[in-house]
CSV table of C-alpha atoms and ligand atoms in Angstrom, one decimal:
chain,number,residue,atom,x,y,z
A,1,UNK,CA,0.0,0.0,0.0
A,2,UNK,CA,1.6,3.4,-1.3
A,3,UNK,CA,1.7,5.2,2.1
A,4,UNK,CA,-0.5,8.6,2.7
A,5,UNK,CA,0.1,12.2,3.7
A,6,UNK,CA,0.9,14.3,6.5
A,7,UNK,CA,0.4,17.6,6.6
A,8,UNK,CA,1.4,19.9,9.3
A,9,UNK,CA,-1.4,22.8,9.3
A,10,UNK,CA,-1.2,25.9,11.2
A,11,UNK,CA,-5.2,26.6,12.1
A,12,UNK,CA,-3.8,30.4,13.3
A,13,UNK,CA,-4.6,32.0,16.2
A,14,UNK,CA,-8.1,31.7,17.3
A,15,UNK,CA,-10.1,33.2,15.3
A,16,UNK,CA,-11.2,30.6,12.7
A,17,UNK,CA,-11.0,33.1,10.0
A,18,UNK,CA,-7.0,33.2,10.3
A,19,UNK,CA,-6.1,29.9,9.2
A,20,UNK,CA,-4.7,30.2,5.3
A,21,UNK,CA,-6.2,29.7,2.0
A,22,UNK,CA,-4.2,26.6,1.8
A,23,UNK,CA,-4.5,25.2,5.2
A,24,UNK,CA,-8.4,25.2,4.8
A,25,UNK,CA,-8.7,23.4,1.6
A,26,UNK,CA,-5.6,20.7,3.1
A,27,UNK,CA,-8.6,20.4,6.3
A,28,UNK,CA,-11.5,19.8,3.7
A,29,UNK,CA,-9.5,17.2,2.1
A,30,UNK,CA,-8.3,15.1,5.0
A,31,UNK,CA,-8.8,11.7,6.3
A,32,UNK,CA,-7.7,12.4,9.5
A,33,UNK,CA,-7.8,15.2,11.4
A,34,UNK,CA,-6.0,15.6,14.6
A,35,UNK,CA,-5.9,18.5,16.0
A,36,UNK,CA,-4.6,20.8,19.2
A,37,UNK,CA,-6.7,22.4,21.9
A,38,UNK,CA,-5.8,25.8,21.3
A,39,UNK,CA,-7.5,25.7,17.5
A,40,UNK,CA,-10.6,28.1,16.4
A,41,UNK,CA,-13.1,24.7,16.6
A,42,UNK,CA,-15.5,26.4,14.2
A,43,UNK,CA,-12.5,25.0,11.6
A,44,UNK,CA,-13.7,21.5,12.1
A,45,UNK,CA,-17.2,22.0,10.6
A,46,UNK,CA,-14.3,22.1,7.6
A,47,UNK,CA,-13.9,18.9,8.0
A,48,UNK,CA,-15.4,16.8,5.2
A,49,UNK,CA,-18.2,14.1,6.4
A,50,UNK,CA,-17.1,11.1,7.9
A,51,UNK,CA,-13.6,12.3,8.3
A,52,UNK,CA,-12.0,10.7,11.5
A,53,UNK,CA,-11.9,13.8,14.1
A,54,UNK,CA,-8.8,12.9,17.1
A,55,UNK,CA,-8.9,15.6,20.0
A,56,UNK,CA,-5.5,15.7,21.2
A,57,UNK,CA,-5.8,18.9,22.9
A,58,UNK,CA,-2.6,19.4,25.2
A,59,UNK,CA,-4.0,22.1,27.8
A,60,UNK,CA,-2.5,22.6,30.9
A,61,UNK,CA,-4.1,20.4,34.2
A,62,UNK,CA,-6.0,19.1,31.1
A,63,UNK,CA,-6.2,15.5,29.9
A,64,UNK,CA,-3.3,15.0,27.6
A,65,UNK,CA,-1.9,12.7,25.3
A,66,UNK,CA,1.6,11.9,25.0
A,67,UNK,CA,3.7,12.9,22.4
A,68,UNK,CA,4.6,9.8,21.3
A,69,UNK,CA,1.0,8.5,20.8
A,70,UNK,CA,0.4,11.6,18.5
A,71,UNK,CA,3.4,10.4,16.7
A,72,UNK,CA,2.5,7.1,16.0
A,73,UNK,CA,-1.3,8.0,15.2
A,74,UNK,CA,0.3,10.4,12.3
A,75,UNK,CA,2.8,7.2,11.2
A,76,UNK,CA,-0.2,4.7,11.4
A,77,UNK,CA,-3.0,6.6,9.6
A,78,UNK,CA,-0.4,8.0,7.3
A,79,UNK,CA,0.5,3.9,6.8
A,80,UNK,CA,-2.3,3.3,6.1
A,81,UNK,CA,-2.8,5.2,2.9
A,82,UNK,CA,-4.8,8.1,4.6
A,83,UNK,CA,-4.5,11.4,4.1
A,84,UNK,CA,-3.9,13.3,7.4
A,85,UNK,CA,-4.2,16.8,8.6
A,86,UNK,CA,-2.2,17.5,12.1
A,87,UNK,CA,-4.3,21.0,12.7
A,88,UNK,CA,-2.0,23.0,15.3
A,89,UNK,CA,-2.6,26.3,17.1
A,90,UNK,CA,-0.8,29.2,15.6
A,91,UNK,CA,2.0,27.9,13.3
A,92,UNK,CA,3.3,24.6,13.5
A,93,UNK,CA,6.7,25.2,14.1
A,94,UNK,CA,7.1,28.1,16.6
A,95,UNK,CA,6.8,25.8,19.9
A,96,UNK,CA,4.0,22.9,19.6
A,97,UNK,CA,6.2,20.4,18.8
A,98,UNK,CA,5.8,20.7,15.5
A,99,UNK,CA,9.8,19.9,15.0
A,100,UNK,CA,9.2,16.9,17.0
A,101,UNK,CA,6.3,15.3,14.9
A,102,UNK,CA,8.0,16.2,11.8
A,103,UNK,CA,11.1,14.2,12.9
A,104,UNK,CA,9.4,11.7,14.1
A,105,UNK,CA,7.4,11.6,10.1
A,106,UNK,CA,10.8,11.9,8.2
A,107,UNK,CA,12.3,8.9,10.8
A,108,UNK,CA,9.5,6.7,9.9
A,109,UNK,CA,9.7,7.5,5.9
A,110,UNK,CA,6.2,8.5,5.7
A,111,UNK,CA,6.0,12.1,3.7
A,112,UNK,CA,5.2,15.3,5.1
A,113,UNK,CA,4.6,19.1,4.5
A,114,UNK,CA,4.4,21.8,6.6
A,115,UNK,CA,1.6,24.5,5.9
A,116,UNK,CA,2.5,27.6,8.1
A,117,UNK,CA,0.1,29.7,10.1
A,118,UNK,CA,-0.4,33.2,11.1
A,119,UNK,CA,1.3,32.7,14.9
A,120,UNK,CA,-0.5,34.1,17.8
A,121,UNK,CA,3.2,35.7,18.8
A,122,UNK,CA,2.1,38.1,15.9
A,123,UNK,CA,-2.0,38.2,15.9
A,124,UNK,CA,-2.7,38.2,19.5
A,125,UNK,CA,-0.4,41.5,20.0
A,126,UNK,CA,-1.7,43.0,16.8
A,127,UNK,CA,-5.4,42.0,17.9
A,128,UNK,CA,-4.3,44.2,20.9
A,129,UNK,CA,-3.3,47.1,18.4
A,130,UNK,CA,0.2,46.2,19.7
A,131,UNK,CA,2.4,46.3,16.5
A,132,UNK,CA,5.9,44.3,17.6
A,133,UNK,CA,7.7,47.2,15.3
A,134,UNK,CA,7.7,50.5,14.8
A,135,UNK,CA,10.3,52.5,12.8
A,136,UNK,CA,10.5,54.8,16.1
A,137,UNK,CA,10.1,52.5,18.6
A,138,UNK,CA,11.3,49.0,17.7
A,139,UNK,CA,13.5,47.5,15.2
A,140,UNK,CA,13.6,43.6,16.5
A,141,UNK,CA,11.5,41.1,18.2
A,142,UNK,CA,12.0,37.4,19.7
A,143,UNK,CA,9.5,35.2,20.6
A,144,UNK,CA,10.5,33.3,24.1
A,145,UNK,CA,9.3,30.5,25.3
A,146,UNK,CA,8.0,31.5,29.3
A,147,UNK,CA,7.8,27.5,30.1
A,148,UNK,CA,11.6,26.1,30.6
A,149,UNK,CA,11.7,22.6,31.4
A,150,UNK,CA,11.5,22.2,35.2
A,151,UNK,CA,14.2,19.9,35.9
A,152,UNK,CA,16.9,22.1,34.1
A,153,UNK,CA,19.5,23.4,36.6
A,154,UNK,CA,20.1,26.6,34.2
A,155,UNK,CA,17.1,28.3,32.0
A,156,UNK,CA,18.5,28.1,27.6
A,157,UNK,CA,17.4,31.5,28.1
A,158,UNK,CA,20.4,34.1,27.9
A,159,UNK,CA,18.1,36.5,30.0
A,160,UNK,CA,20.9,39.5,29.1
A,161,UNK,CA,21.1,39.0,25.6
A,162,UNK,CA,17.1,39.0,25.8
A,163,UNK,CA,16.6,42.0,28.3
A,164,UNK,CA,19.7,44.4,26.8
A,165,UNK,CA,19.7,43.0,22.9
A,166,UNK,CA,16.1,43.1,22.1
A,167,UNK,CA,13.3,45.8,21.5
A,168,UNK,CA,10.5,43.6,22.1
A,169,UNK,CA,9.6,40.6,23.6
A,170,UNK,CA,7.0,38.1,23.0
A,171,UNK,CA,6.8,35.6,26.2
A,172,UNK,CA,4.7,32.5,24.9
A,173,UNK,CA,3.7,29.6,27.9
A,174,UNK,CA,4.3,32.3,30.0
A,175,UNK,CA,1.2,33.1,32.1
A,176,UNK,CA,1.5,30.8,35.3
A,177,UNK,CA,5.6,33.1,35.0
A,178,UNK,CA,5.3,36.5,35.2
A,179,UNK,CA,6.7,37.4,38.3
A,180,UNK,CA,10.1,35.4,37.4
A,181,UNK,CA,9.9,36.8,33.8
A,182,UNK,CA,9.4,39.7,34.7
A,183,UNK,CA,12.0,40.2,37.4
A,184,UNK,CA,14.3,38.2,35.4
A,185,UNK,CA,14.6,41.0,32.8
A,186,UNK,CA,14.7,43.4,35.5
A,187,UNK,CA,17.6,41.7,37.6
A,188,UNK,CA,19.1,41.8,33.6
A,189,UNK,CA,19.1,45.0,33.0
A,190,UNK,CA,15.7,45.7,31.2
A,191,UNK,CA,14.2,49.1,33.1
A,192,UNK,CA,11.4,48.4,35.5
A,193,UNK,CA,9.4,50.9,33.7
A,194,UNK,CA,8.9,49.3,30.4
A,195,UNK,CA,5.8,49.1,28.8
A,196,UNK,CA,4.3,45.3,29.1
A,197,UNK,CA,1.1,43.8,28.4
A,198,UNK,CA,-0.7,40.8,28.1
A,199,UNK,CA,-2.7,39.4,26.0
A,200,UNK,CA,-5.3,36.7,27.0
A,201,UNK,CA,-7.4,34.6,23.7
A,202,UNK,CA,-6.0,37.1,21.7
A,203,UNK,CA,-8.4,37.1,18.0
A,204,UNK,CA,-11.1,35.6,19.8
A,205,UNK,CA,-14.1,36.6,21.6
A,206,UNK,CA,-12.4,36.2,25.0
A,207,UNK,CA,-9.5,38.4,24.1
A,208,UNK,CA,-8.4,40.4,27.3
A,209,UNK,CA,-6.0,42.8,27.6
A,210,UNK,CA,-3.9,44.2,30.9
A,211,UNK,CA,-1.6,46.8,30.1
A,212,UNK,CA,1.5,47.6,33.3
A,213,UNK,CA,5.0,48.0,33.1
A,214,UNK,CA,7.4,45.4,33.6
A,215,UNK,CA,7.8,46.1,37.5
A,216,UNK,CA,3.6,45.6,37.9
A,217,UNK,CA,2.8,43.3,34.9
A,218,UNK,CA,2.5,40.5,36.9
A,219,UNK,CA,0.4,41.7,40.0
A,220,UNK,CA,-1.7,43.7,37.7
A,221,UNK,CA,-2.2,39.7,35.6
A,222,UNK,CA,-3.4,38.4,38.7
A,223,UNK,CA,-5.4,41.1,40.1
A,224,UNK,CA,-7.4,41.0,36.7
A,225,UNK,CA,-7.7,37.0,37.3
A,226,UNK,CA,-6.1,36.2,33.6
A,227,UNK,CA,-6.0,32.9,32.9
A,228,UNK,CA,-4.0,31.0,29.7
A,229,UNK,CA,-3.4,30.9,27.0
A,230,UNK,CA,-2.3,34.7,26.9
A,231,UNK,CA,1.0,36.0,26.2
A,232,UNK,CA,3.3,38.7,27.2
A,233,UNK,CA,4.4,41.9,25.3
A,234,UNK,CA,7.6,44.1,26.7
A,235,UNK,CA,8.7,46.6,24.9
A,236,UNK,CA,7.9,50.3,23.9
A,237,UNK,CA,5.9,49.5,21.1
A,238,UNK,CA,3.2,48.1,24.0
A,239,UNK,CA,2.2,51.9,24.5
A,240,UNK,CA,0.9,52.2,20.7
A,241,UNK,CA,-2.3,49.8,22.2
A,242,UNK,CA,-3.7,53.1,23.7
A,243,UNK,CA,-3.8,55.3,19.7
A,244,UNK,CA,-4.2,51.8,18.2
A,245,UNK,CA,-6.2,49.4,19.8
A,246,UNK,CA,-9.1,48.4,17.0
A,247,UNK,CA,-10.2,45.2,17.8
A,248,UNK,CA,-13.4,45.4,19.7
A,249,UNK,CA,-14.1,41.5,20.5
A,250,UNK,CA,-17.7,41.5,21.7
A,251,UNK,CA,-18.2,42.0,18.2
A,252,UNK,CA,-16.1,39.5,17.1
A,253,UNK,CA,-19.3,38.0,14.8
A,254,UNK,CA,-17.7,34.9,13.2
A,255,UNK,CA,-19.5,36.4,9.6
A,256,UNK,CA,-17.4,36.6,6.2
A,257,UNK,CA,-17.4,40.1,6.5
A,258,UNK,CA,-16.1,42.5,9.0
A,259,UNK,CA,-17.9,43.5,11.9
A,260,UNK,CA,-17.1,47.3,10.9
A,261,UNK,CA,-19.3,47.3,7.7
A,262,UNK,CA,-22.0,47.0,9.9
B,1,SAH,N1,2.2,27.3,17.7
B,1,SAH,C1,1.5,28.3,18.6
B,1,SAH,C2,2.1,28.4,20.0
B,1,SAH,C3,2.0,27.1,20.8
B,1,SAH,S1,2.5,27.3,22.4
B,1,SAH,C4,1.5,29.6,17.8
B,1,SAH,O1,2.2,29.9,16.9
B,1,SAH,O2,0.7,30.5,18.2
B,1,SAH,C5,1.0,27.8,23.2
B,1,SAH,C6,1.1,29.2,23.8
B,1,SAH,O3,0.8,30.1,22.7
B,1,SAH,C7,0.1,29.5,24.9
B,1,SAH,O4,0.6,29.1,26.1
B,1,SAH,C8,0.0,31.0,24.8
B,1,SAH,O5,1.1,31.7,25.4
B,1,SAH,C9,0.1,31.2,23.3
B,1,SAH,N2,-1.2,31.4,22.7
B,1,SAH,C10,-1.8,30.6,21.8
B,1,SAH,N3,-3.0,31.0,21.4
B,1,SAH,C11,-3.1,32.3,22.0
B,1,SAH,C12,-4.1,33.3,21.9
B,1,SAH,N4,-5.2,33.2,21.2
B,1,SAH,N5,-3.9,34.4,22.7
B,1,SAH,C13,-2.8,34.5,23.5
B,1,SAH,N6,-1.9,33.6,23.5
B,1,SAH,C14,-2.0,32.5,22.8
């Protein structure tokens, strides 16, 4: 049997309307769908009838399954002469695993693609009317992961390089992390008073929004009860939300056309 297809889809951030042109018409075709928690779920009426749906939503203190089962599922179905779709928040390859899975494809010979996604590093800030540049304000951006593995002695994060080096910082994972973020950066040499914010369901009707400074970010998070996924946005560019914030989401109408023709 010639063996199937796996493509890796990024479903974008939230909103169902951000996944691409090509990642839609890769989920109408599939087999197999397996997807992520942290996906717009009004993109599985997509799905095509009688298409196998597999949940294998990863949310924290949720039910999970393990990596390796999600990599063997893909391999099997895949096997099998199926065509699958492996629907991932965001983009597939900016954390997710989505490295891992594709290994794990390529190891076992079966063939792959990757269709990238709009990342919610980049919708959830601009949802926020956060651009992460700005000719007078920023001119560089990384996107951190705010999760290190806990049984590392040392955090892969070169916290100077990230609090001296770059204009703005995108904290993914983070949420559960602000108060050791946050002082992190300070302890390195980013000032206290730095704009921050974060961003909680950004592009979806539950987006929230608390804007501080890097000192307060994380009191001001839990005073407003935010709970993930959200990220976290440091930098200058943080106090454009207050000219540019456009994104209203109680009208977030999940219509084909914008909620300002009204
Ligand atoms: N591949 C994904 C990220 C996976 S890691 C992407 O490109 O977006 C999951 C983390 O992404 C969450 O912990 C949270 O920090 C962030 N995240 C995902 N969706 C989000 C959203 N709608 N609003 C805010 N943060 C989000």
């Amino acid at each position: 049997m010639s063996p199937g297809l796996v493509s890796l889809v990024g479903a974008g951030p939230g909103d169902p309307e951000l996944i691409t042109v090509k990642g839609l018409r890769r989920l109408r075709a599939a087999d197999v769908v397996v997807h992520d928690a942290l996906i717009g779920h009004e993109l599985l009426d997509e799905c095509r009838p009688g298409a196998e749906i597999v949940d294998a939503g990863k949310r924290a203190g949720g039910p999970t399954r393990p990596q390796a089962w999600i990599n063997r599922l893909l391999v099997e179905r895949a096997r099998a002469g199926l065509y699958v779709v492996r629907l991932k928040g965001g983009d597939p390859f900016v954390f997710g695993r989505g490295g891992e899975e594709a290994e794990a494809l390529q190891e076992a010979g079966v063939p792959w693609e990757v269709v990238p996604g709009v990342s919610s590093a980049i919708a959830a800030p601009a949802y926020a009317g956060i651009p992460l540049t700005h000719r007078s304000h920023a001119a560089s951006f990384a996107v951190v992961s705010g999760h290190e593995p806990a049984d590392r002695e040392e955090s892969r994060l070169r916290w100077q390089a990230l609090a001296r080096g770059i204009d703005t910082l995108v904290f993914l994972m983070g949420t559960g992390r602000l108060g050791v973020i946050s002082a992190q950066l300070i302890a390195h040499g980013r000032a206290a008073e730095t704009p921050a914010a974060v961003v909680r369901w950004g592009t979806t009707v539950e987006q929230a929004l608390v804007v501080a400074t890097l000192g307060t970010i994380a009191a001001a998070v839990s005073r407003a009860g935010l709970e993930p996924p959200a990220l976290l946005v440091v930098g200058e560019v943080v106090g454009l939300h207050a000219a540019l914030a456009w994104f209203d989401p109680s009208r977030a109408l999940r219509v084909d056309r914008p909620a300002a023709a009204d």
